[in-house]
Amino acid sequence: MTVKVSFAELTHTGNTIATDTFPLGISMVAANAQKILGDEIDFEVFRYPEDFSSYLETNIPTLACFSAFSWNIGLGHEYARQIKKAFPKTITIFGGPNFPAGYEEQKTFLEKYPSIDCFFEFEGEMAFIEMFKALQKIDFDWNRFKIERQTVPSIRYLTDGDLVVAELMPQVTDLDSLPSPHLSGISDKFYDGVLVPMMQTARGCPYACTFCTEGGSYFQKVKRFSRERIEAELKYIVERVKVNDLMIVDANFGMFKEDLETTHMLAELKEKYNWPKCVIAATAKNNKKRIIEIVNVLGSNTMAPSFSIQTTDEEVLKHIKRKNPPLDQMIKLGIAANEMGLQSKAEIILCLEGDNKSVHFKSVFDTLDAGISYILIHQFRMLPGTESASKETREKFGFQTRYRVLPRCFGIYEFRGEPFRSAEIEEIVVGNNTMSYTDYQDCRHLGLTVEIFNNDSFFIELIRCLNTYGIKRSEFIKEVDEKIKLDSGSLADLYREFMEVVKKTTWDSCEEVEEFTQKSGVIERFI
């Protein structure tokens, strides 16, 4: 018997295509299922809700599989709810990074999302195969599976109020044994002139950053795809791609010498096909010399050097289990980037463990004076599965959090002729036991000043002029920020409006936001 399976890694499309990339994660699970199960499954992979809804008009999947991220868990669950209501025997299987680490939190998560039959933690390619074979033996009877409390590696589910947990599936050691979602043809439908192709050249991260879903022990050993596999995928992509960009999803691209080999492959493609014009990647945290070399090989307009700093304070760095390169090294690399005519980029996270107002201001000013062109100041998001989001860390650092609608991640969709609303909600840290909410607001104020007066180089001539007179960029930004607080003109009004919106668009609980977004006209207003 051929079993109908849907694989969905959905993006919101209510306002714009919120996540405009290929659904790489779920496609890798599907490609492996195709390789091992062959004609036993009749499957399709989905990115757009409209495409998925169209499929569900005429198809009833036995297994409906979803990949869950912070930007689509609500949408995926709403589809699961609609599917379970229309087709009670369909088994809804979720996987992906948006899942807590502790068993108590996992139980709470599954209670919050009751239409998820089971969730698979960490790698899903082989876990799905084990699940399929186990269900096949009992004619895909999910109730029997639960009653018998059966398990397969990495599964978590609820039965009679209890959390059933299995041992984790061992990691795939030979990544080349996993078929390519590109070379297998599974991703062909996504070369639509909108979505950016994604590829992975290495899996894992040796660092233990507390705020990152790859900071745990499971992914600490890095494994690589072979040069031959990477080259074959790039050649396949370039023959079909209709957009200018390529995204490499490695946690630390540029960390290893093999990344330079990949860069030379990309440079050859760019020379021959004028693609990729832009390479998007999270670059290595410490090997900045190689990053500059990679940028040099690709050309100044193809890949900007980025610095994931998060903070320059040594105490905060200890708390988040992270070590940055020395500040003087960052300054040298900032100068090198400027000399090459590059717009370098740095990222800072506000309100991390042990962060305070003076520490955050210093991190921003240090980065400005290091010559980094563009500074992204991120809200500290509580991502399920991270050490930061654990109960113990929350209590230790006294995190004060609020909830808000995730930008762009909302919309009104349709299932078998019936419309439904969906919006993603994120939890952000707005204070801790060393930073009051008032101090947090001052940091947001500074962030807006950096965005307006530093980023995108609108004031670059003024900044260079001041620099020739020995006035640092940080002094300019600090002075502007303080003057605006004392001002009563239109710019000060803009800032006051911004700070008011910051307050008005966050809530004390997730339930409050959920209730608000379901009210008539609210999603329309967001759109």
CSV table of C-alpha atoms in Angstrom, one decimal, residues 54 98 133 153 188 237 292 436:
chain,number,residue,atom,x,y,z
A,54,SER,CA,-4.7,23.5,-2.5
A,98,ASN,CA,11.4,25.2,18.1
A,133,LYS,CA,8.2,1.6,9.9
A,153,PRO,CA,14.3,7.1,18.7
A,188,ASP,CA,12.7,21.9,-8.2
A,237,ILE,CA,21.4,25.1,-8.4
A,292,ILE,CA,38.2,38.7,5.1
A,436,SER,CA,15.4,47.7,34.9
